[in-house]
mmCIF file of C-alpha atoms in Angstrom:
data_model
loop_
_atom_site.group_PDB
_atom_site.id
_atom_site.type_symbol
_atom_site.label_atom_id
_atom_site.label_comp_id
_atom_site.label_asym_id
_atom_site.label_seq_id
_atom_site.Cartn_x
_atom_site.Cartn_y
_atom_site.Cartn_z
ATOM 1 C CA UNK A 9 47.957 40.344 -8.505
ATOM 2 C CA UNK A 10 48.419 36.954 -9.528
ATOM 3 C CA UNK A 11 46.548 33.875 -9.452
ATOM 4 C CA UNK A 12 48.263 31.420 -7.932
ATOM 5 C CA UNK A 13 48.878 27.444 -9.825
ATOM 6 C CA UNK A 14 47.462 24.875 -8.899
ATOM 7 C CA UNK A 15 49.818 21.775 -8.571
ATOM 8 C CA UNK A 16 47.569 19.263 -11.227
ATOM 9 C CA UNK A 17 49.973 16.527 -9.598
ATOM 10 C CA UNK A 18 49.025 17.198 -5.400
ATOM 11 C CA UNK A 19 45.034 18.020 -7.017
ATOM 12 C CA UNK A 20 44.703 14.735 -8.997
ATOM 13 C CA UNK A 21 45.280 12.536 -5.264
ATOM 14 C CA UNK A 22 42.773 14.522 -3.549
ATOM 15 C CA UNK A 23 40.341 14.740 -6.021
ATOM 16 C CA UNK A 24 40.124 11.390 -6.660
ATOM 17 C CA UNK A 25 39.583 10.446 -3.112
ATOM 18 C CA UNK A 26 36.368 13.437 -2.897
ATOM 19 C CA UNK A 27 34.355 11.078 -5.505
ATOM 20 C CA UNK A 28 35.885 8.257 -4.219
ATOM 21 C CA UNK A 29 33.904 9.444 -0.855
ATOM 22 C CA UNK A 30 30.788 10.093 -3.516
ATOM 23 C CA UNK A 31 30.159 7.675 -4.254
ATOM 24 C CA UNK A 32 31.216 5.761 -0.797
ATOM 25 C CA UNK A 33 28.661 7.439 0.429
ATOM 26 C CA UNK A 34 25.557 6.165 -2.945
ATOM 27 C CA UNK A 35 26.297 2.714 -2.219
ATOM 28 C CA UNK A 36 26.269 3.085 1.687
ATOM 29 C CA UNK A 37 22.012 4.634 0.795
ATOM 30 C CA UNK A 38 21.340 2.769 -1.470
ATOM 31 C CA UNK A 39 22.208 -1.069 -1.429
ATOM 32 C CA UNK A 40 19.868 -0.556 2.345
ATOM 33 C CA UNK A 41 17.204 0.728 -0.334
ATOM 34 C CA UNK A 42 17.425 -1.260 -3.122
ATOM 35 C CA UNK A 43 18.098 -4.821 -0.301
ATOM 36 C CA UNK A 44 14.952 -4.083 1.047
ATOM 37 C CA UNK A 45 12.623 -4.337 -1.719
ATOM 38 C CA UNK A 46 14.925 -7.532 -3.700
ATOM 39 C CA UNK A 47 12.948 -10.975 -2.800
ATOM 40 C CA UNK A 48 13.112 -11.912 -0.343
ATOM 41 C CA UNK A 49 12.152 -16.096 1.717
ATOM 42 C CA UNK A 50 10.679 -14.898 4.199
ATOM 43 C CA UNK A 51 7.737 -12.491 1.925
ATOM 44 C CA UNK A 52 6.537 -15.490 -0.091
ATOM 45 C CA UNK A 53 6.621 -17.748 3.747
ATOM 46 C CA UNK A 54 4.243 -15.404 5.505
ATOM 47 C CA UNK A 55 2.154 -15.199 1.493
ATOM 48 C CA UNK A 56 1.857 -18.910 1.577
ATOM 49 C CA UNK A 57 0.787 -19.194 5.309
ATOM 50 C CA UNK A 58 -1.705 -15.885 5.114
ATOM 51 C CA UNK A 59 -3.367 -17.636 2.400
ATOM 52 C CA UNK A 60 -2.974 -21.086 4.520
ATOM 53 C CA UNK A 61 -4.753 -19.573 6.712
ATOM 54 C CA UNK A 62 -7.916 -17.371 4.969
ATOM 55 C CA UNK A 63 -8.492 -20.299 2.865
ATOM 56 C CA UNK A 64 -9.213 -23.186 6.158
ATOM 57 C CA UNK A 65 -10.793 -20.509 7.533
ATOM 58 C CA UNK A 66 -13.249 -20.310 4.933
ATOM 59 C CA UNK A 67 -12.287 -16.995 3.891
ATOM 60 C CA UNK A 68 -12.004 -15.136 0.777
ATOM 61 C CA UNK A 69 -8.682 -14.786 -0.332
ATOM 62 C CA UNK A 70 -8.551 -11.852 -3.453
ATOM 63 C CA UNK A 71 -5.405 -10.815 -5.634
ATOM 64 C CA UNK A 72 -5.286 -7.955 -7.641
ATOM 65 C CA UNK A 73 -2.095 -6.590 -9.831
ATOM 66 C CA UNK A 74 -1.922 -4.474 -13.272
ATOM 67 C CA UNK A 75 0.116 -5.034 -16.570
ATOM 68 C CA UNK A 76 3.006 -3.916 -14.853
ATOM 69 C CA UNK A 77 2.547 -6.904 -11.909
ATOM 70 C CA UNK A 78 1.597 -3.279 -9.467
ATOM 71 C CA UNK A 79 -0.206 -5.409 -6.659
ATOM 72 C CA UNK A 80 -2.652 -3.317 -5.534
ATOM 73 C CA UNK A 81 -4.685 -6.470 -3.049
ATOM 74 C CA UNK A 82 -3.272 -9.433 -1.579
ATOM 75 C CA UNK A 83 -5.349 -10.085 1.610
ATOM 76 C CA UNK A 84 -7.990 -12.022 3.063
ATOM 77 C CA UNK A 85 -11.652 -11.623 3.265
ATOM 78 C CA UNK A 86 -14.417 -12.589 5.315
ATOM 79 C CA UNK A 87 -18.398 -14.491 3.942
ATOM 80 C CA UNK A 88 -17.893 -11.474 0.862
ATOM 81 C CA UNK A 89 -21.592 -11.512 -0.423
ATOM 82 C CA UNK A 90 -20.573 -11.532 -4.383
ATOM 83 C CA UNK A 91 -16.896 -10.550 -5.908
ATOM 84 C CA UNK A 92 -18.232 -6.739 -5.889
ATOM 85 C CA UNK A 93 -17.822 -6.867 -2.366
ATOM 86 C CA UNK A 94 -15.156 -9.190 -1.761
ATOM 87 C CA UNK A 95 -12.944 -6.120 -3.728
ATOM 88 C CA UNK A 96 -15.048 -3.602 -1.768
ATOM 89 C CA UNK A 97 -14.148 -5.231 1.378
ATOM 90 C CA UNK A 98 -10.251 -4.914 0.549
ATOM 91 C CA UNK A 99 -10.089 -2.051 -0.182
ATOM 92 C CA UNK A 100 -10.508 -2.056 -3.694
ATOM 93 C CA UNK A 101 -12.316 1.539 -5.761
ATOM 94 C CA UNK A 102 -13.757 0.345 -8.810
ATOM 95 C CA UNK A 103 -15.433 1.891 -11.675
ATOM 96 C CA UNK A 104 -18.623 0.331 -14.059
ATOM 97 C CA UNK A 105 -18.172 0.991 -17.044
ATOM 98 C CA UNK A 106 -21.868 2.036 -19.578
ATOM 99 C CA UNK A 107 -22.510 -1.850 -19.523
ATOM 100 C CA UNK A 108 -21.855 -2.554 -16.329
ATOM 101 C CA UNK A 109 -17.952 -4.376 -16.807
ATOM 102 C CA UNK A 110 -15.248 -2.606 -13.896
ATOM 103 C CA UNK A 111 -13.572 -0.753 -16.114
ATOM 104 C CA UNK A 112 -10.809 0.703 -13.227
ATOM 105 C CA UNK A 113 -9.332 -0.008 -10.037
ATOM 106 C CA UNK A 114 -8.042 2.271 -7.811
ATOM 107 C CA UNK A 115 -7.640 4.657 -10.503
ATOM 108 C CA UNK A 116 -6.475 2.145 -12.470
ATOM 109 C CA UNK A 117 -6.509 3.544 -15.487
ATOM 110 C CA UNK A 118 -6.976 7.131 -13.913
ATOM 111 C CA UNK A 119 -10.399 7.060 -16.152
ATOM 112 C CA UNK A 120 -12.845 4.406 -17.864
ATOM 113 C CA UNK A 121 -11.828 4.282 -21.227
ATOM 114 C CA UNK A 122 -13.531 5.970 -23.760
ATOM 115 C CA UNK A 123 -13.662 3.233 -26.349
ATOM 116 C CA UNK A 124 -12.189 -0.096 -25.355
ATOM 117 C CA UNK A 125 -7.921 -0.378 -26.241
ATOM 118 C CA UNK A 126 -8.163 -4.342 -26.285
ATOM 119 C CA UNK A 127 -7.033 -3.877 -22.405
ATOM 120 C CA UNK A 128 -10.073 -4.704 -19.924
ATOM 121 C CA UNK A 129 -9.839 -6.621 -15.507
ATOM 122 C CA UNK A 130 -9.756 -9.975 -16.206
ATOM 123 C CA UNK A 131 -12.077 -11.985 -13.723
ATOM 124 C CA UNK A 132 -11.635 -15.497 -12.546
ATOM 125 C CA UNK A 133 -11.739 -17.810 -9.608
ATOM 126 C CA UNK A 134 -10.160 -20.625 -7.979
ATOM 127 C CA UNK A 135 -11.696 -23.175 -6.093
ATOM 128 C CA UNK A 136 -8.315 -22.862 -3.098
ATOM 129 C CA UNK A 137 -4.235 -23.969 -3.067
ATOM 130 C CA UNK A 138 -2.653 -24.320 -6.388
ATOM 131 C CA UNK A 139 -5.322 -24.986 -7.824
ATOM 132 C CA UNK A 140 -5.617 -23.671 -11.435
ATOM 133 C CA UNK A 141 -7.342 -20.085 -12.330
ATOM 134 C CA UNK A 142 -10.497 -20.322 -13.640
ATOM 135 C CA UNK A 143 -12.310 -17.523 -15.719
ATOM 136 C CA UNK A 144 -15.150 -15.902 -14.565
ATOM 137 C CA UNK A 145 -18.234 -16.480 -16.739
ATOM 138 C CA UNK A 146 -20.114 -13.923 -14.385
ATOM 139 C CA UNK A 147 -19.730 -10.188 -13.595
ATOM 140 C CA UNK A 148 -19.070 -9.763 -9.626
ATOM 141 C CA UNK A 149 -21.907 -8.042 -8.869
ATOM 142 C CA UNK A 150 -23.477 -11.126 -9.677
ATOM 143 C CA UNK A 151 -20.409 -14.187 -8.421
ATOM 144 C CA UNK A 152 -20.807 -15.490 -4.903
ATOM 145 C CA UNK A 153 -17.201 -16.401 -4.243
ATOM 146 C CA UNK A 154 -17.275 -19.805 -2.487
ATOM 147 C CA UNK A 155 -15.796 -19.907 1.000
ATOM 148 C CA UNK A 156 -11.784 -20.556 1.120
ATOM 149 C CA UNK A 157 -12.031 -20.021 -2.596
ATOM 150 C CA UNK A 158 -9.228 -17.142 -4.081
ATOM 151 C CA UNK A 159 -10.889 -14.389 -6.670
ATOM 152 C CA UNK A 160 -8.375 -13.073 -9.161
ATOM 153 C CA UNK A 161 -8.160 -9.717 -11.473
ATOM 154 C CA UNK A 162 -5.466 -9.603 -13.628
ATOM 155 C CA UNK A 163 -5.344 -6.282 -15.990
ATOM 156 C CA UNK A 164 -3.761 -7.045 -19.475
ATOM 157 C CA UNK A 165 -0.347 -5.756 -20.964
ATOM 158 C CA UNK A 166 -0.838 -3.687 -24.869
ATOM 159 C CA UNK A 167 -1.582 -5.713 -28.173
ATOM 160 C CA UNK A 168 -2.229 -8.717 -25.536
ATOM 161 C CA UNK A 169 -6.125 -10.122 -25.355
ATOM 162 C CA UNK A 170 -5.581 -10.887 -22.150
ATOM 163 C CA UNK A 171 -3.783 -11.638 -19.053
ATOM 164 C CA UNK A 172 -3.885 -14.713 -16.172
ATOM 165 C CA UNK A 173 -3.205 -14.105 -12.304
ATOM 166 C CA UNK A 174 0.078 -16.022 -11.564
ATOM 167 C CA UNK A 175 -0.047 -18.763 -9.644
ATOM 168 C CA UNK A 176 0.309 -17.997 -6.262
ATOM 169 C CA UNK A 177 1.942 -19.750 -3.190
ATOM 170 C CA UNK A 178 -0.138 -21.001 -0.750
ATOM 171 C CA UNK A 179 0.186 -23.437 2.231
ATOM 172 C CA UNK A 180 2.398 -25.804 0.384
ATOM 173 C CA UNK A 181 1.985 -24.769 -3.252
ATOM 174 C CA UNK A 182 4.533 -23.427 -4.952
ATOM 175 C CA UNK A 183 3.925 -20.003 -6.928
ATOM 176 C CA UNK A 184 4.938 -16.718 -6.866
ATOM 177 C CA UNK A 185 5.112 -14.763 -3.907
ATOM 178 C CA UNK A 186 3.941 -10.587 -3.705
ATOM 179 C CA UNK A 187 4.154 -8.692 -0.914
ATOM 180 C CA UNK A 188 0.737 -9.094 1.698
ATOM 181 C CA UNK A 189 -2.434 -5.861 1.852
ATOM 182 C CA UNK A 190 -4.492 -4.408 4.039
ATOM 183 C CA UNK A 191 -7.863 -2.839 3.688
ATOM 184 C CA UNK A 192 -5.931 0.981 3.906
ATOM 185 C CA UNK A 193 -2.531 0.325 1.743
ATOM 186 C CA UNK A 194 -3.145 -1.994 -1.386
ATOM 187 C CA UNK A 195 -1.656 -0.376 -4.485
ATOM 188 C CA UNK A 196 1.203 0.482 -2.699
ATOM 189 C CA UNK A 197 2.687 -2.987 -2.897
ATOM 190 C CA UNK A 198 5.126 -4.360 -5.609
ATOM 191 C CA UNK A 199 5.336 -7.161 -7.241
ATOM 192 C CA UNK A 200 7.443 -8.735 -4.845
ATOM 193 C CA UNK A 201 9.227 -10.802 -8.582
ATOM 194 C CA UNK A 202 10.446 -7.097 -9.739
ATOM 195 C CA UNK A 203 13.223 -5.131 -10.100
ATOM 196 C CA UNK A 204 13.296 -2.186 -7.965
ATOM 197 C CA UNK A 205 15.779 -0.240 -10.884
ATOM 198 C CA UNK A 206 15.964 3.041 -9.654
ATOM 199 C CA UNK A 207 18.944 2.456 -6.652
ATOM 200 C CA UNK A 208 21.013 0.517 -8.451
ATOM 201 C CA UNK A 209 20.318 2.971 -12.102
ATOM 202 C CA UNK A 210 22.036 5.630 -9.761
ATOM 203 C CA UNK A 211 24.500 4.144 -8.528
ATOM 204 C CA UNK A 212 25.620 3.121 -12.066
ATOM 205 C CA UNK A 213 25.785 6.839 -12.994
ATOM 206 C CA UNK A 214 27.196 7.959 -10.513
ATOM 207 C CA UNK A 215 30.554 4.864 -10.821
ATOM 208 C CA UNK A 216 30.652 6.170 -14.574
ATOM 209 C CA UNK A 217 30.694 9.988 -13.609
ATOM 210 C CA UNK A 218 34.089 8.753 -11.411
ATOM 211 C CA UNK A 219 35.786 6.606 -13.840
ATOM 212 C CA UNK A 220 35.180 9.244 -16.942
ATOM 213 C CA UNK A 221 36.180 12.082 -13.888
ATOM 214 C CA UNK A 222 39.028 9.747 -13.446
ATOM 215 C CA UNK A 223 40.272 8.801 -16.587
ATOM 216 C CA UNK A 224 40.098 13.098 -17.594
ATOM 217 C CA UNK A 225 41.945 13.676 -14.794
ATOM 218 C CA UNK A 226 44.686 10.987 -15.581
ATOM 219 C CA UNK A 227 44.287 12.344 -19.396
ATOM 220 C CA UNK A 228 45.270 15.853 -18.667
ATOM 221 C CA UNK A 229 47.660 15.249 -16.445
ATOM 222 C CA UNK A 230 50.077 12.336 -19.396
ATOM 223 C CA UNK A 231 50.150 15.833 -20.901
ATOM 224 C CA UNK A 232 50.918 18.348 -19.070
ATOM 225 C CA UNK A 233 53.807 16.545 -17.575
#
């Protein structure tokens, strides 16, 4: 029994159509996901208003960001007696090292380093919207945040001496905008200035595969003609 031969001239348009359909489907599914992660003017407006309302009510804003711009806290807390209590009210879980300094927040890093690696949680305060960050001269247990102020924490990148939290868009003051968090969702929000590369990378890979396959089919067709 002989195996029927496939007419490459007829198969080529069909295969191209199938590959194009795959690329279109992937784009349709993934582009909306990317769009949701992209910066939105509404996010900046929401943060600026939320901080403004928080500070005007004599509450305290708590902002915590990691070295890869993952936001662990970006929210308002009421009347914390200390910087440590402000973190607790914001839903940020901390661990302290032997000297009493905070060495991990929301399992970042996963455990307190046994020896100092050069990375640490730096503690700052800002007196109000648009005010510059001031490095804390006291630990979180000893410092009492002023009503209407902002608490800031950042974790420095490897091989850098320290870090400073980004200036936040607050009220009429310009600055960086991030997704807001709640005490039950801290750690889940990422920097609004970051780029979600996964969907874009996936679409690019699919597009390259389609192009390579179509090119291979065209070359094969020319050789057989």
